[in-house]
PDB file of C-alpha atoms in Angstrom:
ATOM      1  CA  GLN A   1      19.726  17.221 -15.622  1.00 81.00           C
ATOM      2  CA  PHE A   2      19.319  16.258 -11.907  1.00 89.00           C
ATOM      3  CA  LEU A   3      16.687  13.096 -12.458  1.00 88.00           C
ATOM      4  CA  LYS A   4      19.027  11.909 -15.101  1.00 88.00           C
ATOM      5  CA  GLN A   5      22.086  12.504 -13.572  1.00 83.00           C
ATOM      6  CA  VAL A   6      21.627  11.884  -9.709  1.00 82.00           C
ATOM      7  CA  VAL A   7      18.719   9.424  -9.875  1.00 85.00           C
ATOM      8  CA  GLY A   8      19.634   7.644 -12.828  1.00 88.00           C
ATOM      9  CA  LEU A   9      16.233   8.239 -14.735  1.00 90.00           C
ATOM     10  CA  GLY A  10      16.385   7.658 -18.820  1.00 89.00           C
ATOM     11  CA  GLN A  11      15.354  10.199 -20.674  1.00 92.00           C
ATOM     12  CA  SER A  12      12.119   8.882 -21.647  1.00 92.00           C
ATOM     13  CA  GLN A  13      11.376   8.030 -17.773  1.00 91.00           C
ATOM     14  CA  VAL A  14      11.689  11.641 -17.139  1.00 92.00           C
ATOM     15  CA  VAL A  15       9.817  12.479 -20.182  1.00 93.00           C
ATOM     16  CA  LYS A  16       6.930  10.141 -18.789  1.00 92.00           C
ATOM     17  CA  MET A  17       7.180  11.692 -15.577  1.00 93.00           C
ATOM     18  CA  ILE A  18       6.939  15.377 -16.733  1.00 93.00           C
ATOM     19  CA  VAL A  19       3.640  14.167 -19.049  1.00 93.00           C
ATOM     20  CA  TYR A  20       2.161  12.624 -15.782  1.00 91.00           C
ATOM     21  CA  LEU A  21       2.897  15.460 -13.552  1.00 93.00           C
ATOM     22  CA  PRO A  22       3.902  18.612 -15.054  1.00 94.00           C
ATOM     23  CA  SER A  23       4.373  19.866 -11.974  1.00 94.00           C
ATOM     24  CA  LEU A  24       7.632  18.233 -11.309  1.00 93.00           C
ATOM     25  CA  LEU A  25       9.142  20.917 -12.870  1.00 92.00           C
ATOM     26  CA  ALA A  26       8.277  23.231 -10.407  1.00 93.00           C
ATOM     27  CA  TYR A  27       9.957  21.415  -7.107  1.00 94.00           C
ATOM     28  CA  SER A  28      13.073  22.386  -5.665  1.00 94.00           C
ATOM     29  CA  ILE A  29      15.833  19.930  -6.036  1.00 94.00           C
ATOM     30  CA  GLU A  30      16.920  20.992  -2.697  1.00 95.00           C
ATOM     31  CA  ASP A  31      13.794  21.793  -1.015  1.00 94.00           C
ATOM     32  CA  ASN A  32      11.735  18.671  -2.265  1.00 94.00           C
ATOM     33  CA  MET A  33      13.338  16.215  -4.308  1.00 95.00           C
ATOM     34  CA  ILE A  34      16.543  15.663  -2.368  1.00 95.00           C
ATOM     35  CA  PRO A  35      14.850  15.104   0.855  1.00 96.00           C
ATOM     36  CA  HIS A  36      12.489  12.814  -0.793  1.00 96.00           C
ATOM     37  CA  LEU A  37      14.883  10.323  -2.442  1.00 95.00           C
ATOM     38  CA  GLN A  38      16.958  10.330   0.775  1.00 96.00           C
ATOM     39  CA  TRP A  39      13.606   9.434   2.746  1.00 97.00           C
ATOM     40  CA  LEU A  40      13.165   6.206   0.180  1.00 96.00           C
ATOM     41  CA  LYS A  41      17.041   5.592   0.785  1.00 96.00           C
ATOM     42  CA  ASP A  42      16.812   5.663   4.514  1.00 96.00           C
ATOM     43  CA  LEU A  43      13.899   3.759   4.407  1.00 95.00           C
ATOM     44  CA  GLY A  44      15.830   1.019   2.758  1.00 96.00           C
ATOM     45  CA  LEU A  45      15.031   0.902  -0.964  1.00 96.00           C
ATOM     46  CA  ASP A  46      18.141   0.723  -3.376  1.00 95.00           C
ATOM     47  CA  ASP A  47      18.929   2.531  -6.264  1.00 93.00           C
ATOM     48  CA  LYS A  48      17.462   0.630  -8.532  1.00 93.00           C
ATOM     49  CA  GLN A  49      13.963   0.572  -6.440  1.00 94.00           C
ATOM     50  CA  VAL A  50      14.385   4.640  -6.089  1.00 94.00           C
ATOM     51  CA  VAL A  51      14.486   4.619  -9.985  1.00 93.00           C
ATOM     52  CA  LYS A  52      11.364   2.479 -10.335  1.00 93.00           C
ATOM     53  CA  VAL A  53       9.560   3.875  -7.403  1.00 94.00           C
ATOM     54  CA  VAL A  54      10.051   7.846  -8.302  1.00 93.00           C
ATOM     55  CA  SER A  55       9.619   6.853 -12.455  1.00 93.00           C
ATOM     56  CA  SER A  56       6.141   5.520 -11.495  1.00 92.00           C
ATOM     57  CA  SER A  57       4.930   8.004  -8.814  1.00 93.00           C
ATOM     58  CA  PRO A  58       6.603  11.116  -9.462  1.00 94.00           C
ATOM     59  CA  GLY A  59       4.965  12.948  -7.167  1.00 93.00           C
ATOM     60  CA  LEU A  60       6.639  11.105  -4.447  1.00 94.00           C
ATOM     61  CA  LEU A  61       9.612  13.146  -4.913  1.00 94.00           C
ATOM     62  CA  GLY A  62       7.830  16.211  -3.129  1.00 92.00           C
ATOM     63  CA  SER A  63       3.877  15.890  -3.516  1.00 92.00           C
ATOM     64  CA  TYR A  64       3.757  14.522  -0.356  1.00 94.00           C
ATOM     65  CA  SER A  65       4.293  16.159   3.022  1.00 95.00           C
ATOM     66  CA  LEU A  66       7.416  13.715   4.793  1.00 95.00           C
ATOM     67  CA  LYS A  67       6.317  14.243   8.269  1.00 95.00           C
ATOM     68  CA  SER A  68       2.517  14.635   8.006  1.00 94.00           C
ATOM     69  CA  ASN A  69       1.998  12.449   5.046  1.00 94.00           C
ATOM     70  CA  LEU A  70       4.504   9.751   4.311  1.00 95.00           C
ATOM     71  CA  GLU A  71       6.196   8.956   7.652  1.00 95.00           C
ATOM     72  CA  PRO A  72       2.706   8.496   9.310  1.00 94.00           C
ATOM     73  CA  LYS A  73       1.662   5.653   6.351  1.00 93.00           C
ATOM     74  CA  VAL A  74       5.153   3.948   7.296  1.00 94.00           C
ATOM     75  CA  ASN A  75       4.602   4.009  10.405  1.00 93.00           C
ATOM     76  CA  SER A  76       0.947   2.490  10.239  1.00 89.00           C
ATOM     77  CA  LEU A  77       2.632  -0.123   8.299  1.00 89.00           C
ATOM     78  CA  ARG A  78       5.186  -0.753  10.911  1.00 91.00           C
ATOM     79  CA  GLN A  79       2.422  -0.886  13.662  1.00 89.00           C
ATOM     80  CA  ALA A  80       0.830  -3.469  11.876  1.00 84.00           C
ATOM     81  CA  GLY A  81       3.351  -5.864  12.469  1.00 84.00           C
ATOM     82  CA  LEU A  82       5.195  -5.387   8.937  1.00 86.00           C
ATOM     83  CA  ALA A  83       9.224  -4.814   9.022  1.00 89.00           C
ATOM     84  CA  ASP A  84      10.983  -2.825   6.935  1.00 92.00           C
ATOM     85  CA  SER A  85      11.856  -4.833   4.327  1.00 92.00           C
ATOM     86  CA  GLN A  86       8.372  -6.192   3.825  1.00 89.00           C
ATOM     87  CA  ILE A  87       7.515  -2.497   3.468  1.00 91.00           C
ATOM     88  CA  VAL A  88      10.209  -1.712   1.177  1.00 93.00           C
ATOM     89  CA  ASN A  89       8.935  -4.527  -1.023  1.00 90.00           C
ATOM     90  CA  MET A  90       5.684  -3.131  -0.788  1.00 88.00           C
ATOM     91  CA  ILE A  91       6.556   0.201  -2.158  1.00 91.00           C
ATOM     92  CA  SER A  92       8.791  -1.272  -4.766  1.00 90.00           C
ATOM     93  CA  ALA A  93       5.396  -3.772  -5.666  1.00 86.00           C
ATOM     94  CA  GLN A  94       3.049  -0.772  -5.953  1.00 86.00           C
ATOM     95  CA  PRO A  95       4.590   2.776  -5.856  1.00 88.00           C
ATOM     96  CA  ALA A  96       1.445   3.985  -5.746  1.00 85.00           C
ATOM     97  CA  LEU A  97       0.502   2.856  -2.177  1.00 86.00           C
ATOM     98  CA  LEU A  98       1.974   6.090  -0.997  1.00 90.00           C
ATOM     99  CA  GLY A  99       0.154   8.103  -2.306  1.00 89.00           C
ATOM    100  CA  TYR A 100      -3.514   6.751  -0.870  1.00 88.00           C
ATOM    101  CA  SER A 101      -4.968   8.074   1.992  1.00 88.00           C
ATOM    102  CA  SER A 102      -3.861   7.604   5.420  1.00 86.00           C
ATOM    103  CA  LYS A 103      -7.242   6.891   6.317  1.00 88.00           C
ATOM    104  CA  ARG A 104      -7.728   4.202   3.813  1.00 87.00           C
ATOM    105  CA  LEU A 105      -4.450   2.823   4.571  1.00 86.00           C
ATOM    106  CA  GLU A 106      -5.251   2.366   7.972  1.00 86.00           C
ATOM    107  CA  GLU A 107      -8.766   0.839   7.156  1.00 86.00           C
ATOM    108  CA  ARG A 108      -7.582  -1.950   4.940  1.00 83.00           C
ATOM    109  CA  ILE A 109      -4.887  -2.648   7.682  1.00 82.00           C
ATOM    110  CA  GLY A 110      -7.843  -3.174  10.032  1.00 82.00           C
ATOM    111  CA  ILE A 111      -9.852  -5.064   7.779  1.00 78.00           C
ATOM    112  CA  TRP A 112      -7.091  -7.389   6.159  1.00 75.00           C
ATOM    113  CA  THR A 113      -5.071  -7.901   9.676  1.00 74.00           C
ATOM    114  CA  ASN A 114      -8.676  -9.208  11.777  1.00 73.00           C
ATOM    115  CA  ARG A 115      -9.324 -11.960   8.772  1.00 69.00           C
ATOM    116  CA  CYS A 116      -6.035 -12.607   7.512  1.00 71.00           C
ATOM    117  CA  GLU A 117      -2.216 -12.723   8.250  1.00 70.00           C
ATOM    118  CA  LEU A 118      -1.070  -9.608   7.174  1.00 65.00           C
ATOM    119  CA  THR A 119       1.897  -9.697   4.077  1.00 69.00           C
ATOM    120  CA  GLU A 120       3.381  -7.123   1.941  1.00 69.00           C
ATOM    121  CA  VAL A 121       2.113  -8.733  -1.051  1.00 68.00           C
ATOM    122  CA  SER A 122      -1.338  -9.304   0.546  1.00 72.00           C
ATOM    123  CA  LEU A 123      -1.747  -5.717   1.654  1.00 75.00           C
ATOM    124  CA  ALA A 124      -0.081  -4.243  -1.384  1.00 76.00           C
ATOM    125  CA  HIS A 125      -3.064  -5.970  -3.473  1.00 77.00           C
ATOM    126  CA  ALA A 126      -5.508  -4.789  -1.264  1.00 79.00           C
ATOM    127  CA  MET A 127      -4.599  -1.228  -1.350  1.00 81.00           C
ATOM    128  CA  ILE A 128      -5.488  -0.846  -5.314  1.00 80.00           C
ATOM    129  CA  LEU A 129      -9.004  -2.312  -5.309  1.00 82.00           C
ATOM    130  CA  THR A 130     -11.514   0.109  -5.090  1.00 84.00           C
ATOM    131  CA  ASP A 131     -14.134  -0.305  -2.436  1.00 82.00           C
ATOM    132  CA  ALA A 132     -16.586  -2.165  -4.050  1.00 83.00           C
ATOM    133  CA  VAL A 133     -13.788  -5.060  -5.598  1.00 81.00           C
ATOM    134  CA  PHE A 134     -12.269  -5.189  -2.078  1.00 80.00           C
ATOM    135  CA  ALA A 135     -15.400  -5.876   0.324  1.00 79.00           C
ATOM    136  CA  GLN A 136     -16.497  -8.131  -2.329  1.00 76.00           C
ATOM    137  CA  ARG A 137     -13.181 -10.154  -2.504  1.00 74.00           C
ATOM    138  CA  MET A 138     -13.108 -10.473   1.574  1.00 74.00           C
ATOM    139  CA  THR A 139     -16.663 -11.802   1.318  1.00 72.00           C
ATOM    140  CA  SER A 140     -15.397 -15.255   1.546  1.00 61.00           C
ATOM    141  CA  ILE A 141     -12.775 -14.280   3.729  1.00 63.00           C
ATOM    142  CA  ALA A 142     -15.319 -13.004   6.332  1.00 60.00           C
ATOM    143  CA  SER A 143     -17.331 -16.144   5.569  1.00 58.00           C
ATOM    144  CA  THR A 144     -14.690 -18.466   7.107  1.00 53.00           C
ATOM    145  CA  SER A 145     -16.829 -20.656   9.490  1.00 45.00           C
ATOM    146  CA  SER A 146     -15.379 -20.673  13.302  1.00 45.00           C
ATOM    147  CA  GLU A 147     -14.979 -24.106  13.374  1.00 46.00           C
ATOM    148  CA  ASN A 148     -11.672 -23.637  10.788  1.00 55.00           C
ATOM    149  CA  ILE A 149     -10.455 -20.608  12.552  1.00 48.00           C
ATOM    150  CA  GLU A 150     -10.736 -23.232  15.973  1.00 53.00           C
ATOM    151  CA  ALA A 151      -9.352 -25.939  14.016  1.00 55.00           C
ATOM    152  CA  ARG A 152      -6.378 -23.530  13.015  1.00 51.00           C
ATOM    153  CA  ALA A 153      -6.164 -22.432  16.762  1.00 52.00           C
ATOM    154  CA  ARG A 154      -5.792 -25.903  17.793  1.00 55.00           C
ATOM    155  CA  SER A 155      -3.374 -26.731  15.104  1.00 55.00           C
ATOM    156  CA  GLY A 156      -0.994 -23.978  16.090  1.00 52.00           C
ATOM    157  CA  ARG A 157      -1.224 -22.370  12.749  1.00 51.00           C
ATOM    158  CA  GLY A 158      -2.916 -19.453  14.456  1.00 50.00           C
ATOM    159  CA  THR A 159      -6.727 -17.742  13.893  1.00 48.00           C
ATOM    160  CA  GLN A 160      -5.631 -15.943  10.662  1.00 50.00           C
ATOM    161  CA  LYS A 161      -5.036 -17.431   7.327  1.00 53.00           C
ATOM    162  CA  ARG A 162      -3.190 -16.188   4.186  1.00 55.00           C
ATOM    163  CA  CYS A 163      -5.998 -14.869   2.395  1.00 60.00           C
ATOM    164  CA  SER A 164      -6.173 -14.510  -1.501  1.00 54.00           C
ATOM    165  CA  LEU A 165      -7.957 -11.353  -3.443  1.00 53.00           C
ATOM    166  CA  GLN A 166      -8.658 -13.656  -6.274  1.00 48.00           C
ATOM    167  CA  PRO A 167     -12.220 -13.290  -7.496  1.00 44.00           C
ATOM    168  CA  GLU A 168     -14.357 -15.747  -5.921  1.00 42.00           C
ATOM    169  CA  GLN A 169     -18.020 -15.828  -6.548  1.00 38.00           C
ATOM    170  CA  PRO A 170     -19.620 -14.913  -2.798  1.00 38.00           C
ATOM    171  CA  GLN A 171     -22.219 -16.599  -0.488  1.00 38.00           C
ATOM    172  CA  LYS A 172     -23.469 -13.836   0.803  1.00 45.00           C
ATOM    173  CA  GLY A 173     -23.093 -10.240  -0.277  1.00 46.00           C
ATOM    174  CA  TYR A 174     -21.109  -8.039   2.282  1.00 45.00           C
ATOM    175  CA  SER A 175     -20.088  -3.974   1.817  1.00 49.00           C
ATOM    176  CA  LEU A 176     -18.000  -1.522   3.872  1.00 51.00           C
ATOM    177  CA  HIS A 177     -20.358  -0.480   6.777  1.00 50.00           C
ATOM    178  CA  PRO A 178     -21.093   3.368   5.717  1.00 54.00           C
ATOM    179  CA  GLN A 179     -19.949   4.410   9.583  1.00 53.00           C
ATOM    180  CA  LYS A 180     -17.127   2.302  10.404  1.00 51.00           C
ATOM    181  CA  PRO A 181     -15.719   1.563   7.160  1.00 48.00           C
ATOM    182  CA  HIS A 182     -13.323  -1.310   8.846  1.00 47.00           C
ATOM    183  CA  GLN A 183     -16.267  -3.412   9.509  1.00 48.00           C
ATOM    184  CA  LEU A 184     -17.799  -5.439   6.815  1.00 50.00           C
ATOM    185  CA  VAL A 185     -21.875  -5.671   6.617  1.00 50.00           C
ATOM    186  CA  GLU A 186     -24.114  -8.044   5.228  1.00 50.00           C
ATOM    187  CA  GLU A 187     -25.899  -6.773   2.407  1.00 53.00           C
TER     188      GLU A 187
END
């Protein structure tokens, strides 16, 4: 009843959440759900976004620690230069983002910001790709010529570019470095 009355979820949404995450029935309303819902709202999500996020990723109602898991992830996004409004848009667009490991998030931010302008849309899409697909799609970005980068700097547009994660045929094969996953290596 709490999920329907307080959160505003429909019956079918609650059923889907329980089927997806049966342990949701064991979550404490006071110790898990209320603090996690309040955290999402304090972050800036409106009621409609909260419904979308928790119905898509019910684990956000208590599977993850706020202090040791969710807050550090959001702080990593802030340190990467994203504003809270961008982080809210990212979480709303890809609720599963907060379920990825901090290591994965930080590695993707590191690779992405070294090559591209970081936006909430670009990073949200980068997060959901497998490592192999991410490395493949970063290939064309990594192969940007130094002349192109220098020309962008001279024109005042900066050295980073807006990048697309749409599949392209790579000129060279790249993969994630086994000891330094924030770097791409030529195969």
